[in-house]
Amino acid sequence: MSSTLIPTTARSFATMSRRARRASIVAAVGFGSFAVYQVALAAGAPWGDHVWGGRHEGVLPASLRIGSGFAVVVLAGMATVVLVRSGVIRTAGGPGRLTKTTWAISAYMTLNTLGNLASESQVEQAVFGPFTALMAGLTAVVARG
């Protein structure tokens, strides 16, 4: 009976597992770290052979630097979604409304993993492949709640 007195959003935050909250924080740090890396690429860091299939040594061409800038926005959005979904960041709508979005992020990171493992870039294969696989797993934990 007392659970009926708890607003739906509060009940949603209360039922989110501690594991999901921890996973969301680790995932947000991971997304943030990669966003910083993308900022450096967009600003002209000479790591072109590490990303985008490893086809460009040195500084990325302008179109891919713009792509890296766009990736920063996407990564920040993903970090925000997992933090809201887990209840670390509280919103009026509660974490339940982002379940499908979090599953979509997990699926996207799984596809990203496959792309990284198939890349010609050794950095994408050895570093970013396992990293994106970890991110896919973390976001799946968050999605499950």
PDB file of C-alpha atoms in Angstrom:
ATOM      1  CA  MET A   1       0.000   0.000   0.000  1.00  0.00           C
ATOM      2  CA  SER A   2       2.809   2.420   0.784  1.00  0.00           C
ATOM      3  CA  SER A   3       4.203   1.993  -2.729  1.00  0.00           C
ATOM      4  CA  THR A   4       1.098   3.682  -4.096  1.00  0.00           C
ATOM      5  CA  LEU A   5       2.102   6.836  -2.227  1.00  0.00           C
ATOM      6  CA  ILE A   6       5.444   7.009  -4.040  1.00  0.00           C
ATOM      7  CA  PRO A   7       5.262   8.974  -7.302  1.00  0.00           C
ATOM      8  CA  THR A   8       5.998   6.912 -10.419  1.00  0.00           C
ATOM      9  CA  THR A   9       9.233   8.755 -11.177  1.00  0.00           C
ATOM     10  CA  ALA A  10      10.538   8.242  -7.635  1.00  0.00           C
ATOM     11  CA  ARG A  11       9.615   4.554  -7.782  1.00  0.00           C
ATOM     12  CA  SER A  12      11.478   4.245 -11.101  1.00  0.00           C
ATOM     13  CA  PHE A  13      14.622   5.812  -9.658  1.00  0.00           C
ATOM     14  CA  ALA A  14      14.344   3.637  -6.551  1.00  0.00           C
ATOM     15  CA  THR A  15      14.131   0.397  -8.550  1.00  0.00           C
ATOM     16  CA  MET A  16      17.146   1.095 -10.773  1.00  0.00           C
ATOM     17  CA  SER A  17      19.915  -1.272  -9.722  1.00  0.00           C
ATOM     18  CA  ARG A  18      23.151  -0.091  -8.190  1.00  0.00           C
ATOM     19  CA  ARG A  19      24.924  -2.135 -10.870  1.00  0.00           C
ATOM     20  CA  ALA A  20      23.174  -0.152 -13.627  1.00  0.00           C
ATOM     21  CA  ARG A  21      24.096   3.146 -11.981  1.00  0.00           C
ATOM     22  CA  ARG A  22      27.763   2.106 -11.756  1.00  0.00           C
ATOM     23  CA  ALA A  23      27.721   0.866 -15.341  1.00  0.00           C
ATOM     24  CA  SER A  24      26.247   4.170 -16.500  1.00  0.00           C
ATOM     25  CA  ILE A  25      28.995   6.157 -14.792  1.00  0.00           C
ATOM     26  CA  VAL A  26      31.731   3.990 -16.332  1.00  0.00           C
ATOM     27  CA  ALA A  27      30.010   4.237 -19.733  1.00  0.00           C
ATOM     28  CA  ALA A  28      29.677   8.021 -19.444  1.00  0.00           C
ATOM     29  CA  VAL A  29      33.393   8.299 -18.630  1.00  0.00           C
ATOM     30  CA  GLY A  30      34.149   6.083 -21.640  1.00  0.00           C
ATOM     31  CA  PHE A  31      31.957   8.156 -23.959  1.00  0.00           C
ATOM     32  CA  GLY A  32      33.515  11.320 -22.540  1.00  0.00           C
ATOM     33  CA  SER A  33      37.044  10.012 -23.050  1.00  0.00           C
ATOM     34  CA  PHE A  34      36.357   9.148 -26.640  1.00  0.00           C
ATOM     35  CA  ALA A  35      34.672  12.529 -27.145  1.00  0.00           C
ATOM     36  CA  VAL A  36      37.896  14.234 -26.002  1.00  0.00           C
ATOM     37  CA  TYR A  37      39.822  12.087 -28.496  1.00  0.00           C
ATOM     38  CA  GLN A  38      37.396  13.148 -31.254  1.00  0.00           C
ATOM     39  CA  VAL A  39      37.814  16.813 -30.259  1.00  0.00           C
ATOM     40  CA  ALA A  40      41.565  16.399 -30.741  1.00  0.00           C
ATOM     41  CA  LEU A  41      41.016  14.805 -34.156  1.00  0.00           C
ATOM     42  CA  ALA A  42      38.645  17.582 -35.196  1.00  0.00           C
ATOM     43  CA  ALA A  43      41.220  20.140 -34.058  1.00  0.00           C
ATOM     44  CA  GLY A  44      43.898  18.564 -36.253  1.00  0.00           C
ATOM     45  CA  ALA A  45      45.657  15.936 -34.147  1.00  0.00           C
ATOM     46  CA  PRO A  46      47.772  13.741 -36.468  1.00  0.00           C
ATOM     47  CA  TRP A  47      46.061  10.447 -35.621  1.00  0.00           C
ATOM     48  CA  GLY A  48      44.125   9.917 -38.826  1.00  0.00           C
ATOM     49  CA  ASP A  49      45.431   6.382 -39.250  1.00  0.00           C
ATOM     50  CA  HIS A  50      43.805   5.442 -35.902  1.00  0.00           C
ATOM     51  CA  VAL A  51      40.218   6.184 -36.958  1.00  0.00           C
ATOM     52  CA  TRP A  52      37.725   6.187 -39.826  1.00  0.00           C
ATOM     53  CA  GLY A  53      39.091   2.921 -41.205  1.00  0.00           C
ATOM     54  CA  GLY A  54      42.756   3.924 -40.893  1.00  0.00           C
ATOM     55  CA  ARG A  55      42.903   5.268 -44.457  1.00  0.00           C
ATOM     56  CA  HIS A  56      44.325   8.721 -43.656  1.00  0.00           C
ATOM     57  CA  GLU A  57      47.744   9.180 -42.110  1.00  0.00           C
ATOM     58  CA  GLY A  58      48.354  12.349 -40.149  1.00  0.00           C
ATOM     59  CA  VAL A  59      45.670  15.019 -39.938  1.00  0.00           C
ATOM     60  CA  LEU A  60      42.235  13.973 -41.155  1.00  0.00           C
ATOM     61  CA  PRO A  61      40.784  15.684 -44.239  1.00  0.00           C
ATOM     62  CA  ALA A  62      38.287  18.470 -43.520  1.00  0.00           C
ATOM     63  CA  SER A  63      35.213  16.294 -44.111  1.00  0.00           C
ATOM     64  CA  LEU A  64      36.319  13.707 -41.557  1.00  0.00           C
ATOM     65  CA  ARG A  65      37.347  16.404 -39.092  1.00  0.00           C
ATOM     66  CA  ILE A  66      33.772  17.688 -39.344  1.00  0.00           C
ATOM     67  CA  GLY A  67      32.631  14.086 -38.803  1.00  0.00           C
ATOM     68  CA  SER A  68      34.757  13.923 -35.660  1.00  0.00           C
ATOM     69  CA  GLY A  69      33.150  17.138 -34.452  1.00  0.00           C
ATOM     70  CA  PHE A  70      29.712  15.624 -35.029  1.00  0.00           C
ATOM     71  CA  ALA A  71      30.848  12.488 -33.176  1.00  0.00           C
ATOM     72  CA  VAL A  72      31.588  14.644 -30.120  1.00  0.00           C
ATOM     73  CA  VAL A  73      27.949  15.732 -29.992  1.00  0.00           C
ATOM     74  CA  VAL A  74      26.697  12.161 -30.461  1.00  0.00           C
ATOM     75  CA  LEU A  75      29.024  10.818 -27.755  1.00  0.00           C
ATOM     76  CA  ALA A  76      27.929  13.528 -25.310  1.00  0.00           C
ATOM     77  CA  GLY A  77      24.322  12.617 -26.053  1.00  0.00           C
ATOM     78  CA  MET A  78      25.007   8.931 -25.410  1.00  0.00           C
ATOM     79  CA  ALA A  79      26.675   9.740 -22.090  1.00  0.00           C
ATOM     80  CA  THR A  80      23.685  11.838 -21.076  1.00  0.00           C
ATOM     81  CA  VAL A  81      21.179   9.143 -22.055  1.00  0.00           C
ATOM     82  CA  VAL A  82      22.874   6.424 -19.985  1.00  0.00           C
ATOM     83  CA  LEU A  83      23.151   8.723 -16.966  1.00  0.00           C
ATOM     84  CA  VAL A  84      19.471   9.686 -17.189  1.00  0.00           C
ATOM     85  CA  ARG A  85      18.401   6.087 -17.815  1.00  0.00           C
ATOM     86  CA  SER A  86      20.193   4.915 -14.666  1.00  0.00           C
ATOM     87  CA  GLY A  87      18.884   7.748 -12.519  1.00  0.00           C
ATOM     88  CA  VAL A  88      22.297   9.353 -11.948  1.00  0.00           C
ATOM     89  CA  ILE A  89      20.842  12.425 -13.650  1.00  0.00           C
ATOM     90  CA  ARG A  90      17.227  12.811 -12.604  1.00  0.00           C
ATOM     91  CA  THR A  91      14.614  14.207 -14.941  1.00  0.00           C
ATOM     92  CA  ALA A  92      10.882  14.759 -14.621  1.00  0.00           C
ATOM     93  CA  GLY A  93      10.107  11.893 -17.005  1.00  0.00           C
ATOM     94  CA  GLY A  94      12.116   9.330 -15.053  1.00  0.00           C
ATOM     95  CA  PRO A  95      14.590   6.786 -16.409  1.00  0.00           C
ATOM     96  CA  GLY A  96      12.045   4.387 -17.911  1.00  0.00           C
ATOM     97  CA  ARG A  97      11.401   6.521 -20.958  1.00  0.00           C
ATOM     98  CA  LEU A  98      14.951   6.012 -22.246  1.00  0.00           C
ATOM     99  CA  THR A  99      15.023   2.212 -22.198  1.00  0.00           C
ATOM    100  CA  LYS A 100      14.644   1.801 -25.975  1.00  0.00           C
ATOM    101  CA  THR A 101      17.156   4.572 -26.652  1.00  0.00           C
ATOM    102  CA  THR A 102      19.697   2.901 -24.382  1.00  0.00           C
ATOM    103  CA  TRP A 103      19.161  -0.431 -26.150  1.00  0.00           C
ATOM    104  CA  ALA A 104      19.686   1.391 -29.462  1.00  0.00           C
ATOM    105  CA  ILE A 105      22.991   2.790 -28.159  1.00  0.00           C
ATOM    106  CA  SER A 106      24.059  -0.709 -27.114  1.00  0.00           C
ATOM    107  CA  ALA A 107      23.189  -2.052 -30.577  1.00  0.00           C
ATOM    108  CA  TYR A 108      25.043   0.827 -32.236  1.00  0.00           C
ATOM    109  CA  MET A 109      28.132   0.151 -30.116  1.00  0.00           C
ATOM    110  CA  THR A 110      27.936  -3.541 -31.079  1.00  0.00           C
ATOM    111  CA  LEU A 111      27.912  -2.591 -34.766  1.00  0.00           C
ATOM    112  CA  ASN A 112      30.736  -0.139 -34.096  1.00  0.00           C
ATOM    113  CA  THR A 113      32.722  -3.003 -32.539  1.00  0.00           C
ATOM    114  CA  LEU A 114      32.309  -5.099 -35.683  1.00  0.00           C
ATOM    115  CA  GLY A 115      33.476  -2.172 -37.813  1.00  0.00           C
ATOM    116  CA  ASN A 116      36.495  -1.591 -35.605  1.00  0.00           C
ATOM    117  CA  LEU A 117      37.491  -5.251 -35.700  1.00  0.00           C
ATOM    118  CA  ALA A 118      37.184  -5.281 -39.511  1.00  0.00           C
ATOM    119  CA  SER A 119      39.183  -2.055 -39.920  1.00  0.00           C
ATOM    120  CA  GLU A 120      42.556  -1.807 -41.611  1.00  0.00           C
ATOM    121  CA  SER A 121      43.739   0.251 -38.635  1.00  0.00           C
ATOM    122  CA  GLN A 122      45.601  -1.738 -35.998  1.00  0.00           C
ATOM    123  CA  VAL A 123      44.564   0.826 -33.378  1.00  0.00           C
ATOM    124  CA  GLU A 124      40.892   0.365 -34.241  1.00  0.00           C
ATOM    125  CA  GLN A 125      41.291  -3.415 -34.086  1.00  0.00           C
ATOM    126  CA  ALA A 126      43.363  -3.650 -30.909  1.00  0.00           C
ATOM    127  CA  VAL A 127      42.105  -0.686 -28.863  1.00  0.00           C
ATOM    128  CA  PHE A 128      38.784   0.624 -30.147  1.00  0.00           C
ATOM    129  CA  GLY A 129      37.293  -2.820 -30.890  1.00  0.00           C
ATOM    130  CA  PRO A 130      37.535  -4.001 -27.280  1.00  0.00           C
ATOM    131  CA  PHE A 131      36.598  -0.508 -26.032  1.00  0.00           C
ATOM    132  CA  THR A 132      33.379  -0.377 -28.059  1.00  0.00           C
ATOM    133  CA  ALA A 133      32.564  -3.971 -27.050  1.00  0.00           C
ATOM    134  CA  LEU A 134      32.872  -2.887 -23.411  1.00  0.00           C
ATOM    135  CA  MET A 135      30.672   0.137 -24.088  1.00  0.00           C
ATOM    136  CA  ALA A 136      28.041  -2.098 -25.727  1.00  0.00           C
ATOM    137  CA  GLY A 137      28.007  -4.323 -22.653  1.00  0.00           C
ATOM    138  CA  LEU A 138      27.839  -1.426 -20.209  1.00  0.00           C
ATOM    139  CA  THR A 139      24.957   0.210 -22.058  1.00  0.00           C
ATOM    140  CA  ALA A 140      23.111  -3.133 -22.136  1.00  0.00           C
ATOM    141  CA  VAL A 141      23.452  -3.334 -18.345  1.00  0.00           C
ATOM    142  CA  VAL A 142      22.046   0.186 -18.076  1.00  0.00           C
ATOM    143  CA  ALA A 143      19.198  -0.624 -20.478  1.00  0.00           C
ATOM    144  CA  ARG A 144      18.203  -3.657 -18.388  1.00  0.00           C
ATOM    145  CA  GLY A 145      18.158  -1.473 -15.301  1.00  0.00           C
TER     146      GLY A 145
END
